[in-house]
Short mmCIF file of C-alpha atoms and ligand atoms in Angstrom, two decimals:
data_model
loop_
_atom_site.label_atom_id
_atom_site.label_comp_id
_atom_site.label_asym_id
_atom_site.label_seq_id
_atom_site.Cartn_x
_atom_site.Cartn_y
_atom_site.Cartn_z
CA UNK A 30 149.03 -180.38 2.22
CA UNK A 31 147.15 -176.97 1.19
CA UNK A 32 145.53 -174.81 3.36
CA UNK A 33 142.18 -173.77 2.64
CA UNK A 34 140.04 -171.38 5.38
CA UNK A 35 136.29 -172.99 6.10
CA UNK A 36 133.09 -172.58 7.76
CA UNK A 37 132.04 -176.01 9.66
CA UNK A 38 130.19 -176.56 13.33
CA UNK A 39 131.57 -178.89 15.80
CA UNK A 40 128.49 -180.42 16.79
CA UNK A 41 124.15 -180.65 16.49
CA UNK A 42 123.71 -177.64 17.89
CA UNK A 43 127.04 -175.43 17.31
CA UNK A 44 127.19 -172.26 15.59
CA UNK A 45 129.63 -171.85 12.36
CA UNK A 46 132.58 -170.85 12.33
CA UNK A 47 135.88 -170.10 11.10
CA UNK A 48 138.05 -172.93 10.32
CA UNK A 49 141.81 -173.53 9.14
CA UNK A 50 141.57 -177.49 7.15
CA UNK A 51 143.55 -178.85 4.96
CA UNK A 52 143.25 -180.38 1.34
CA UNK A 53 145.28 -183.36 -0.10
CA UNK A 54 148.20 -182.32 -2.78
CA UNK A 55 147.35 -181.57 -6.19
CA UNK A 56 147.62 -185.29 -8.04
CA UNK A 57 148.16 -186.31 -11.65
CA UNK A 58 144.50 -186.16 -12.02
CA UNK A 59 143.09 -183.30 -9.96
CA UNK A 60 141.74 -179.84 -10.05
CA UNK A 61 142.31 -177.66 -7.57
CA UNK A 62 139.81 -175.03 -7.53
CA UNK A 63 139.57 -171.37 -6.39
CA UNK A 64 135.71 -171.18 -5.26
CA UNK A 65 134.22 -168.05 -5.65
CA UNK A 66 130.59 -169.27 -4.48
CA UNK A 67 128.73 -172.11 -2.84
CA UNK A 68 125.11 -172.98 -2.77
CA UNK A 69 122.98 -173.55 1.16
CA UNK A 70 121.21 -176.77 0.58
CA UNK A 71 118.40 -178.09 2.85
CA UNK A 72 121.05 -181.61 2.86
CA UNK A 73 123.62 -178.82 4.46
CA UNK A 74 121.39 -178.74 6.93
CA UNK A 75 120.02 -181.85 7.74
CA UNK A 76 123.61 -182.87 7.55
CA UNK A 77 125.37 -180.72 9.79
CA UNK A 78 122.43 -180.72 12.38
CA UNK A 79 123.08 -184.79 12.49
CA UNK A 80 119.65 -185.48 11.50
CA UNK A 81 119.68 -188.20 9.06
CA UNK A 82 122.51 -189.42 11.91
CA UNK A 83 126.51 -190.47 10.59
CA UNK A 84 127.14 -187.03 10.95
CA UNK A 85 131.33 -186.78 11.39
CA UNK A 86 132.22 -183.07 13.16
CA UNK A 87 133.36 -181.25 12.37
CA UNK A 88 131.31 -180.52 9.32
CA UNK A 89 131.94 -178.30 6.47
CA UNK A 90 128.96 -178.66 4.14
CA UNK A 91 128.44 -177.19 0.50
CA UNK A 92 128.29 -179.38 -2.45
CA UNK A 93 126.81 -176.53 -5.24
CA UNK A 94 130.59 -174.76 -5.45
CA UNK A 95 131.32 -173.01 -8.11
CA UNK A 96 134.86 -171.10 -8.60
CA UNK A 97 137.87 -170.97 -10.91
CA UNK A 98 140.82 -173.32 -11.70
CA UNK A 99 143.53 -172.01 -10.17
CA UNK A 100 146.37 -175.32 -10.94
CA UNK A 101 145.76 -178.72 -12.98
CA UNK A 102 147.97 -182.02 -12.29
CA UNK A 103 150.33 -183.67 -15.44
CA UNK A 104 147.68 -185.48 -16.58
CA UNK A 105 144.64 -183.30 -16.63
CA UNK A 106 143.39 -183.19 -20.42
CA UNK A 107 139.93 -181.15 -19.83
CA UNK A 108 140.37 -178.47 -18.08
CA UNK A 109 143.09 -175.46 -17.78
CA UNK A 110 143.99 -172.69 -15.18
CA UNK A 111 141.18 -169.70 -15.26
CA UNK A 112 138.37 -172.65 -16.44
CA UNK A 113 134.88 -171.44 -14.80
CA UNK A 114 134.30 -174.71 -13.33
CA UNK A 115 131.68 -176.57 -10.31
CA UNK A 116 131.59 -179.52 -8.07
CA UNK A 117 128.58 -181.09 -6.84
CA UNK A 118 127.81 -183.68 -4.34
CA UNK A 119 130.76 -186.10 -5.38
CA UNK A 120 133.92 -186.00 -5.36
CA UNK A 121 135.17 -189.74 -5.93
CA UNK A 122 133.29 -193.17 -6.57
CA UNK A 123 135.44 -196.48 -7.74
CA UNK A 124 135.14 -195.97 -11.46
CA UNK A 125 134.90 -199.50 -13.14
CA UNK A 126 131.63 -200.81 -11.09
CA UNK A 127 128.21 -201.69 -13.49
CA UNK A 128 126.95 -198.38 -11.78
CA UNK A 129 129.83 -195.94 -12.72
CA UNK A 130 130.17 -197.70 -16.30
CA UNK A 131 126.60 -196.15 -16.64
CA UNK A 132 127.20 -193.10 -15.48
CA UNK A 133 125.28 -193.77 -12.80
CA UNK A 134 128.53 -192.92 -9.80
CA UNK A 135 125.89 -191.62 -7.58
CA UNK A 136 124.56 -195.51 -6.91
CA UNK A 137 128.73 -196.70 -6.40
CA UNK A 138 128.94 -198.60 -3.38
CA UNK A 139 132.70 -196.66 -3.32
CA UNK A 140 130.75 -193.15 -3.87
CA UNK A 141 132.63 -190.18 -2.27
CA UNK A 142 130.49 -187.78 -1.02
CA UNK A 143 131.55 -184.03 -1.35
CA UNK A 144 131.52 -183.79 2.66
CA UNK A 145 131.44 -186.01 5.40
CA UNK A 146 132.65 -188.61 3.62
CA UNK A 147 136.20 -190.94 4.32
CA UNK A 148 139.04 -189.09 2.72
CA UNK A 149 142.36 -190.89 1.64
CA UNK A 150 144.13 -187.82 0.31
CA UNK A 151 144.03 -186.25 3.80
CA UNK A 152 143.28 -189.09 6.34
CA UNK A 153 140.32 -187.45 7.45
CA UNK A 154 136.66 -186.33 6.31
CA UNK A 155 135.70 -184.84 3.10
CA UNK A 156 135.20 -181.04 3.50
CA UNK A 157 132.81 -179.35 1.55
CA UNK A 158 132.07 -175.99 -0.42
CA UNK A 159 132.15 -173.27 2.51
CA UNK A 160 135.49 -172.78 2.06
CA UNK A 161 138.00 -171.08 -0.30
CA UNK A 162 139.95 -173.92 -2.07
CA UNK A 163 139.38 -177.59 -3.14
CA UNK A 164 141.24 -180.50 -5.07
CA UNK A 165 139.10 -183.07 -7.16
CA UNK A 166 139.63 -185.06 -9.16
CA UNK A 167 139.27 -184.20 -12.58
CA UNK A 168 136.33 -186.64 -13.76
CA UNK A 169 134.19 -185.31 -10.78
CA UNK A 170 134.53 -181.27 -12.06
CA UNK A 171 131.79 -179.45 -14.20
CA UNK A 172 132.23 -176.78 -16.72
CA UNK A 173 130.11 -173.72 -16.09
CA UNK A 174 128.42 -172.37 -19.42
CA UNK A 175 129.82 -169.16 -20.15
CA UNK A 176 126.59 -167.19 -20.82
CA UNK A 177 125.53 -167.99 -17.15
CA UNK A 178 125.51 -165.95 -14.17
CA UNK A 179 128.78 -167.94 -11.25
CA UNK A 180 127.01 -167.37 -8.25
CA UNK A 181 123.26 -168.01 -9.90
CA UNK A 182 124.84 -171.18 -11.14
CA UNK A 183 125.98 -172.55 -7.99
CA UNK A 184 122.54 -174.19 -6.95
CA UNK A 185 122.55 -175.72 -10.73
CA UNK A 186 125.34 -178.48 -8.87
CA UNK A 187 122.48 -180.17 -6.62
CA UNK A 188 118.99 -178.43 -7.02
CA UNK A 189 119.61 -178.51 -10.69
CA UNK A 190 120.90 -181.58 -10.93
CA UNK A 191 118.32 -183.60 -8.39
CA UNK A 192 115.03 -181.59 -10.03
CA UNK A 193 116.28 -182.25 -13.62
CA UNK A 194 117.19 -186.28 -13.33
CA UNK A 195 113.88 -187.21 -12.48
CA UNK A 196 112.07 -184.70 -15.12
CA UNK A 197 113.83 -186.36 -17.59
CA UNK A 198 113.66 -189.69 -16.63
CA UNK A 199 110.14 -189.51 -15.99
CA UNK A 200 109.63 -188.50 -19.76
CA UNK A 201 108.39 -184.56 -18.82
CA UNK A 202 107.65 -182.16 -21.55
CA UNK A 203 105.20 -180.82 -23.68
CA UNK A 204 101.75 -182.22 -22.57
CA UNK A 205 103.19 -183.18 -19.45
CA UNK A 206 101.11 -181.63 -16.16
CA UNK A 207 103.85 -181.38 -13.13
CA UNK A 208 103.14 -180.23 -10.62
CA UNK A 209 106.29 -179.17 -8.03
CA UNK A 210 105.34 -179.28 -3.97
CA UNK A 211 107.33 -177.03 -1.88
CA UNK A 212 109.17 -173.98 -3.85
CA UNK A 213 112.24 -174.03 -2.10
CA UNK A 214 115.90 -174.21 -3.40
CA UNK A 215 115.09 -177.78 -5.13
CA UNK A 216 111.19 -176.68 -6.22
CA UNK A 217 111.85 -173.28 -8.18
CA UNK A 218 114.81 -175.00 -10.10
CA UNK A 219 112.22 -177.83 -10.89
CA UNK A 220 109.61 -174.89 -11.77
CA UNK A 221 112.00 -173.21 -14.05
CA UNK A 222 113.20 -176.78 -15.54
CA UNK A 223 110.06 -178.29 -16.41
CA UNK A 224 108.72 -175.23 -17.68
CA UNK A 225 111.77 -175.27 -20.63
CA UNK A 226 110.92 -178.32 -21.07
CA UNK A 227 107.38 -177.49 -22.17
CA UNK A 228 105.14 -178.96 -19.45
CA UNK A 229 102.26 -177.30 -17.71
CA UNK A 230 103.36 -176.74 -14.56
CA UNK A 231 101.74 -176.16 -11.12
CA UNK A 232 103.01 -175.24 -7.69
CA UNK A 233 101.75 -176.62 -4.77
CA UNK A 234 103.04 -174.08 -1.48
CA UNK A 235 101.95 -173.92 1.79
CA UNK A 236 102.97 -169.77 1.47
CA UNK A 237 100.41 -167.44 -0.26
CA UNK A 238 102.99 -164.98 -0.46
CA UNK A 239 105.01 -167.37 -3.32
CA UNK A 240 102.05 -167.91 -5.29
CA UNK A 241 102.73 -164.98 -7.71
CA UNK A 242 106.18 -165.75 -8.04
CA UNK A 243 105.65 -168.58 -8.60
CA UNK A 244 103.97 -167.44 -12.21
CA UNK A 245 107.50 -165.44 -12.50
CA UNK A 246 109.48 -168.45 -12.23
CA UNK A 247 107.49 -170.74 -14.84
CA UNK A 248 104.56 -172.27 -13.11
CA UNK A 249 101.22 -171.62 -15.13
CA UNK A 250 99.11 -172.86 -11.57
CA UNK A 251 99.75 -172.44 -8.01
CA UNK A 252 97.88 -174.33 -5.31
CA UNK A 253 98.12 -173.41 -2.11
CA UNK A 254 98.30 -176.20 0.48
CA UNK A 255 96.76 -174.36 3.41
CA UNK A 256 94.56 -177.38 4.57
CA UNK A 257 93.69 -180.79 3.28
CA UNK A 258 90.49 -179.76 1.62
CA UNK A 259 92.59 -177.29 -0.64
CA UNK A 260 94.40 -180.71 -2.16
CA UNK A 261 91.70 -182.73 -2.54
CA UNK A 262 90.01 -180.80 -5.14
CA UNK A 263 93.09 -181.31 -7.28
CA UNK A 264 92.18 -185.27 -7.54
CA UNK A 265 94.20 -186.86 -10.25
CA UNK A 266 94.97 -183.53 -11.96
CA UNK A 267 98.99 -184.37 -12.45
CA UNK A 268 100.78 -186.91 -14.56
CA UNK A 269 104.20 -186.40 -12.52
CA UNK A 270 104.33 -184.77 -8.95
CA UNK A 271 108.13 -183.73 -7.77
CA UNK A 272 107.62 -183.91 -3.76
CA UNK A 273 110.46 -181.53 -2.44
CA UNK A 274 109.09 -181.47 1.29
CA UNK A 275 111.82 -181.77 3.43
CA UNK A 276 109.15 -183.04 6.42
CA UNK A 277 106.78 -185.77 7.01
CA UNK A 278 103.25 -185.35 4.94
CA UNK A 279 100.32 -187.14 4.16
CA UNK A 280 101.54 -189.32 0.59
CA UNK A 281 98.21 -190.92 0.47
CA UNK A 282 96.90 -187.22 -0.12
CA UNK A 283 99.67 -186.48 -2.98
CA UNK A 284 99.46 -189.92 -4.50
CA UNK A 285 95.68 -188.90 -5.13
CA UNK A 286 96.58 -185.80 -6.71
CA UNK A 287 98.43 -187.78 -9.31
CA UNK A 288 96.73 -189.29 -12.73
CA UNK A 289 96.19 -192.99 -13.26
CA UNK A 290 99.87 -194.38 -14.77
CA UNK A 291 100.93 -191.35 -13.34
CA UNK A 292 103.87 -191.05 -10.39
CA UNK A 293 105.34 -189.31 -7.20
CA UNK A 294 108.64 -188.71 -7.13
CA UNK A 295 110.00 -188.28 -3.51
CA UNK A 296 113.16 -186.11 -3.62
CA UNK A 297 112.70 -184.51 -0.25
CA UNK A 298 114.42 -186.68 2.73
CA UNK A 299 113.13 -186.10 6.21
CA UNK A 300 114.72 -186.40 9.48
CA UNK A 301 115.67 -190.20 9.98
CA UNK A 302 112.80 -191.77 12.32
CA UNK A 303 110.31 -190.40 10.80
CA UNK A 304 107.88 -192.69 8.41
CA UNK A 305 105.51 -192.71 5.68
CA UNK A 306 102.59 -195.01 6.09
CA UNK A 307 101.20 -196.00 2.50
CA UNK A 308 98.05 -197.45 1.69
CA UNK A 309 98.18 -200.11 -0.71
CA UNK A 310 95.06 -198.90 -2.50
CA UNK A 311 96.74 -194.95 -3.28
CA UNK A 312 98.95 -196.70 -5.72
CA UNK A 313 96.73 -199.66 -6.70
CA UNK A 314 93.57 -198.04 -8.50
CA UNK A 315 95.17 -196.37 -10.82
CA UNK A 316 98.11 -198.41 -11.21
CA UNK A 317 100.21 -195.13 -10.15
CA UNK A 318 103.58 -195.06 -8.90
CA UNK A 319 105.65 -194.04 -5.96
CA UNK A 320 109.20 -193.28 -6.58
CA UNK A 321 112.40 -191.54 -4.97
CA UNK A 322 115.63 -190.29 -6.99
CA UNK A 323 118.93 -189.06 -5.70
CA UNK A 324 120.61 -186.52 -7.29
CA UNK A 325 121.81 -187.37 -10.77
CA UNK A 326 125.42 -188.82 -12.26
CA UNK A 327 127.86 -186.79 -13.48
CA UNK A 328 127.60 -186.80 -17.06
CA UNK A 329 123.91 -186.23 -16.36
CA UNK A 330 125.19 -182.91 -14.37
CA UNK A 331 127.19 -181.91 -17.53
CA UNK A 332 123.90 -182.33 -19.83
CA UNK A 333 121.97 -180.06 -17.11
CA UNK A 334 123.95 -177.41 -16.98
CA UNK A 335 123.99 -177.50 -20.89
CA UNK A 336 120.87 -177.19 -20.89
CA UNK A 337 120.67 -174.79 -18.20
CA UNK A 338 123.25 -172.61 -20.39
CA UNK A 339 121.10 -173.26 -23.75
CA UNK A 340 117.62 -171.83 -21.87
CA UNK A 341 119.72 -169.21 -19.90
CA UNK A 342 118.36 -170.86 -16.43
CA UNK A 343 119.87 -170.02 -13.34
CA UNK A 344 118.70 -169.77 -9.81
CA UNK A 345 117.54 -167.18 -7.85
CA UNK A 346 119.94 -166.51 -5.52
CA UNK A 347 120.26 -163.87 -1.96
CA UNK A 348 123.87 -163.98 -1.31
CA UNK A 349 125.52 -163.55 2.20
CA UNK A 350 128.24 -163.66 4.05
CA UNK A 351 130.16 -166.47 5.60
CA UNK A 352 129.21 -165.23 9.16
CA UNK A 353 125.86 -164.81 8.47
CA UNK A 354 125.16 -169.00 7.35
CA UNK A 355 123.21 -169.59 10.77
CA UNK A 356 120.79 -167.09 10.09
CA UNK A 357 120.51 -168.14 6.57
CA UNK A 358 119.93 -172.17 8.13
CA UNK A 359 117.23 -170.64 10.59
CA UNK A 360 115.43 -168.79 7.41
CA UNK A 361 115.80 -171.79 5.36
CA UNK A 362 114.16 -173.80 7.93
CA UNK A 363 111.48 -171.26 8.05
CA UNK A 364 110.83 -171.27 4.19
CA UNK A 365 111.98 -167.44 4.21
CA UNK A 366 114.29 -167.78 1.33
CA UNK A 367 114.20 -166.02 -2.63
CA UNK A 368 115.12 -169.18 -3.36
CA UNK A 369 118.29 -170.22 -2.54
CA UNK A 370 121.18 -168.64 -0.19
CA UNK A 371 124.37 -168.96 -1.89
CA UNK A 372 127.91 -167.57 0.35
CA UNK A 373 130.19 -165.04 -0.86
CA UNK A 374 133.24 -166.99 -0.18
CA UNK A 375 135.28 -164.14 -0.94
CA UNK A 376 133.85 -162.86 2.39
CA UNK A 377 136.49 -165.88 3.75
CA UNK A 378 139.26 -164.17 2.67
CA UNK A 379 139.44 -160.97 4.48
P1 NAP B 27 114.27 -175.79 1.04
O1 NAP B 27 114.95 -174.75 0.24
O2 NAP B 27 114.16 -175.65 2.51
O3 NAP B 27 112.80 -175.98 0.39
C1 NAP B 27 111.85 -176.87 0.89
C2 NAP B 27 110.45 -176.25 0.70
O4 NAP B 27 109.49 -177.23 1.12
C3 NAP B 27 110.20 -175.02 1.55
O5 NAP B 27 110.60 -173.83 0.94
C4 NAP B 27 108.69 -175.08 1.73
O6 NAP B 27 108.05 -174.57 0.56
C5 NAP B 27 108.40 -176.56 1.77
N1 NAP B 27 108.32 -177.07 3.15
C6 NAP B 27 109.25 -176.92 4.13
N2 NAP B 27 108.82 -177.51 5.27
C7 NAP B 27 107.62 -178.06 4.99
C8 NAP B 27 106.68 -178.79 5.76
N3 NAP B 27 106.90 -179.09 7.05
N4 NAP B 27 105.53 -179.20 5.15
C9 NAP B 27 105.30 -178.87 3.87
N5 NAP B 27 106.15 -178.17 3.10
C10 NAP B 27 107.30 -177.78 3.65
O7 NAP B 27 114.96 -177.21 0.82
P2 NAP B 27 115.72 -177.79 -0.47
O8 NAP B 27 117.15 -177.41 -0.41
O9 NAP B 27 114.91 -177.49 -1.65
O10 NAP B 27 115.68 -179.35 -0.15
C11 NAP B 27 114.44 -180.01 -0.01
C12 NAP B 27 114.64 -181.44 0.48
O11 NAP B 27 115.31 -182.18 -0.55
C13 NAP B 27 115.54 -181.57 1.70
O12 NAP B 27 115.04 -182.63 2.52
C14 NAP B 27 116.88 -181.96 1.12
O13 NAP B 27 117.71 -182.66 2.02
C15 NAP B 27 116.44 -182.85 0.00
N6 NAP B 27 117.41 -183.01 -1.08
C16 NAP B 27 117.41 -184.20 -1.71
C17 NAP B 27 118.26 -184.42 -2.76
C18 NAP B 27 118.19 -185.71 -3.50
O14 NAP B 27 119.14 -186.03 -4.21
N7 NAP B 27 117.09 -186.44 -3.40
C19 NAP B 27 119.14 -183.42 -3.18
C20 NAP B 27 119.11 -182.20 -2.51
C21 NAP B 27 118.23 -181.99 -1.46
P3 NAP B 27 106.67 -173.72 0.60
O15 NAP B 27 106.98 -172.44 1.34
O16 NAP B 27 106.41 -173.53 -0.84
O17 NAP B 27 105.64 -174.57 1.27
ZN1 ZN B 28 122.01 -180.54 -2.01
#
């Protein structure tokens, strides 16, 4: 086994801190991976505070990791020591179902997640990003353009990825009005996506104090969602709304917001127990639709970051310290992030 030194909590309400794991052997077909940075996702959170439930402790999250190869197996073809490389949410899925034939490994009834998942090379759970080492296998690894910033590219591996999917499969571009709710990690990545890809796009905050940063990041518009009046004179202004609220809200309100034959796209995942209810007639009158998407496959995650490197898009980052990841959850929580934390993990090694 190879030792790798992690950041994890040991239960709901622990604080992080310093772990000694292991990671399986380096196989014919893995990576192993130096990581130099890794990305604080709202999932981190929700994850290792057990609140979608399933949790496993202890849990070392991070899934946007990006670092260096440090050592290939025999039968690696794509990638070579010193390769600026990333991992996202998965690790592993079965690899000849209808879903991974299409690219699609995120739907794989097999699907390994990044963390918290079963792990056969060890025994145990998957471990994730806050740490300083980790073997994959060599289909699930990302090249990092070279023109792009490491540590700015980190969030690209899930914000990128789970903001562009649904922009593209939804057809957005020029003439397209999006508008992005919540401009968190997942929202200004949207923001700065949909604006490359030509649409008109609008920010709907609850903060006042994003609203001109907003502009910065892309978004022509900003509405700020201070009270329900402020929304409702925005009736069917939007042919695509990307809902990154990681709470319970009013859909009704949103799905009026959106254009006949236009849709909501649900990407934000509350606390489990918590429910929408829907009235028939949001989505009925104007024939509109009311959709979710998870993340994106990984030769999806290739084309994103290629298209990340081609529009020199990265995300705006405040980096920290390994010790300092609970104050970074508590800020997240509170919406007080630039737009995404993403851990030094060079900080692990001293
Ligand atoms: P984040 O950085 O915390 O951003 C969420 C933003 O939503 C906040 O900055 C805030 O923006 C707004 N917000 C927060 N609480 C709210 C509330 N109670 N009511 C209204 N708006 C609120 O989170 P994230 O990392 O972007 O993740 C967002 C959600 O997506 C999480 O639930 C996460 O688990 C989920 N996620 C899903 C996928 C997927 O594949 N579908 C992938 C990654 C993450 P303002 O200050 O602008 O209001
Ligand atoms: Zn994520």
């Amino acid at each position: 086994m190879i030792k790798a030194t992690a950041y994890g909590v040991n239960g709901t309400k622990d604080k992080f801190s310093k772990m000694e794991i292991e990671r399986r052997e380096v196989g014919e077909k893995d990576v192993k991976i130096k990581i130099d940075y890794c990305g604080i996702c709202h999932s981190d959170i929700h994850t290792a505070r057990n609140e979608w439930g399933g949790a496993s402790y202890p849990v070392i999250p991070g899934h946007e990791i990006v670092g260096i190869v440090e050592e290939t197996g025999s039968k690696v073809k794509k990638y070579k020591k010193g390769d600026r490389v990333g991992v996202g949410c998965m690790v592993d899925s079965d690899g000849n179902c209808t879903h991974c034939m299409a690219g699609n490994e995120h739907y794989c009834d097999e699907g390994i997640y990044t963390y918290n998942s079963p792990d056969s090379g060890t025994g145990k759970r998957t471990y994730g990003g806050y740490s300083t080492n980790v073997v994959v296998k060599e289909n699930f690894v990302l090249k990092i353009p070279e023109n792009l910033d490491m540590a700015g590219s980190a969030p690209l591996l899930c914000a990128g990825i789970t903001t562009y999917s649904p922009l593209m499969k939804w057809n957005v571009g020029k003439g397209t009005s999006v508008a992005v709710a919540g401009l968190g990690g997942l929202g200004h990545m949207g923001v700065k996506i949909a604006a490359a890809m030509g649409a008109d796009v609008t920010v709907i905050t609850r903060s006042s104090s994003k609203a001109d940063e907003a502009k910065r990041l892309g978004a022509k518009h900003v509405v700020v969602s201070d009270s329900r009046e402020s929304l409702k004179k925005h009736a069917e202004e939007y042919d695509f709304i990307l809902d990154t609220i990681p709470a319970v809200h009013d859909l009704n309100l949103y799905l009026s917001m959106v254009k006949p034959e236009g849709a909501l796209v649900l990407v934000g995942l509350p606390e489990v127990g918590h429910t929408y209810t829907i009235n028939a007639g949001s989505l009925i009158g104007g024939r509109k639709t009311l959709a979710g998407s998870n993340i994106g496959g990984i030769k999806e995650t290739q084309e994103m970051l290629d298209f990340c490197g081609k529009h020199g898009i990265t995300a705006d980052i405040e980096m920290i310290n390994a010790d300092q990841i609970d104050k970074a959850y508590e800020r997240t929580v509170n919406a007080d992030v630039r737009y995404r934390f993403v851990i030094d993990i060079n900080s692990m090694r001293k």
